[in-house]
Steps between C-alpha positions, in 0.01 A plus 500: 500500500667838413508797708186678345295211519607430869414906555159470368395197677622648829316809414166277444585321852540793653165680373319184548625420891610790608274729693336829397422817647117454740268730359345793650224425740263682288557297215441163753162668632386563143570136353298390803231720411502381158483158562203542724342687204527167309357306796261643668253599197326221385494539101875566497567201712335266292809564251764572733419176677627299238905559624387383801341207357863418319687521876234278645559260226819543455548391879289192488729435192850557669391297820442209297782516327718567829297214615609258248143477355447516142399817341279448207390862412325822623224637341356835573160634398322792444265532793895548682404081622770295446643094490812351572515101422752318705570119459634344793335348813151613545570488895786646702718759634552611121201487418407710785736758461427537100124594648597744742752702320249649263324752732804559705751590166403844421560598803796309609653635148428858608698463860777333310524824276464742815781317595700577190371832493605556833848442397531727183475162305203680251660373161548171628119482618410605130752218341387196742148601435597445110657199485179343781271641202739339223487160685151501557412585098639160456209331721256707384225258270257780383522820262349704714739406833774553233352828378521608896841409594633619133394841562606495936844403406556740213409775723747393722751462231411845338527640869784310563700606173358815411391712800735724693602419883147688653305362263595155568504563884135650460421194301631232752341676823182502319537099391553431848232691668290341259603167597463551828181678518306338228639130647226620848186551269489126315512303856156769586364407189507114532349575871229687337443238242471214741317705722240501180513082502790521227817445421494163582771332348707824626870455607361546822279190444760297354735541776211376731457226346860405500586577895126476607550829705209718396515726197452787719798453693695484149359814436583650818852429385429693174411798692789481782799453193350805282453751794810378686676549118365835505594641810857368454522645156320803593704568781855386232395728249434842682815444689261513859 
């Protein structure tokens, strides 16, 4: 390797892992506001609800793999619903821990980038985001779940290759509130839903089923990881 090459790979290593500048607290207070602006109302979060909808699958899909189970493919939908088809034995510890990391991924995501955000590590936040979203194209079965993570990671990448430093701090403070706010409302909705004599075949339901400790109890746990996600993050992020 000659000296320019080994130059601009060190440059790329250090842009990549080495830290960056926090932002100023307005700009953190702002990103929060916008993400609640993409949560809170209704209409918008029918759409917004879909990158949620590719962490919560996403994490039912890396579990499984982690868990030596078989991934056969993710499919996401529309209506922001979403499958992830495993092959491996239907009972378990695995099996267990594929169903319970799909409500508990968006926001487990979103405290693991408060915790890079925390330490200046913003443009490493937007590149492991990428490459998740790159690996998870490859699983993904449907055109439309394709569609979805097609156009999340080339916003990253355009953000990630094209934006200036403030931009792409801006950018990852918002992804993370995001995460970590919009990972509280889906466990509320299932509640609501089963509350309604739905949901039945819920992950909630499931992972009854499997440990024969009552759904609500397993949604209980829903609840405690995204709050306790985002008072951690919360508290990571505007450097309390």
């Amino acid at each position: 390797m000659d000296s320019t090459a080994a130059t601009s790979l060190a440059t790329v290593w250090d842009e990549v892992f080495g830290s960056q500048p926090d932002p100023d607290t307005w700009v953190v207070v702002a990103t929060m506001v916008a993400a609640l602006a993409v949560i809170v109302p209704h209409p918008v979060w029918r759409l917004s609800r879909n990158a949620i909808t590719i962490a919560h699958e996403g994490g039912h899909g890396l579990v499984a793999l982690l868990t030596g189970r078989s991934l056969s493919g993710i499919r996401l939908h529309s209506d922001t619903s979403g499958l992830t088809v495993s092959r491996g034995k239907p009972t378990g510890l695995g099996m267990i821990l594929t169903a319970a990391s799909g409500y508990t991924a968006p926001p487990l995501l979103g405290l693991g980038g408060a915790a890079l955000l925390a330490a200046g590590h913003i443009t490493a936040l937007l590149w492991l985001a990428t490459l998740l979203l790159v690996v998870m194209l490859v699983m993904i079965r449907n055109a439309y779940g394709a569609l979805t993570v097609l156009v999340t990671g080339g916003t990253f990448v355009a953000v990630s290759w094209l934006a200036g430093p403030q931009v792409q701090a801006a950018f990852a403070y918002a992804v993370v509130w995001f995460l970590l706010l919009g990972g509280v409302r889906p466990a509320f909705e299932l509640q609501a839903k089963r509350s309604r004599g739905g949901a039945g075949d819920s992950d909630a339901d499931q992972l009854s089923r499997l440990t024969h400790i009552p759904a609500g109890l397993w949604l209980f746990l829903f609840h405690a990881v995204s709050l306790c996600s985002l008072l951690a993050g919360a508290n990571w992020l505007l450097n309390l």
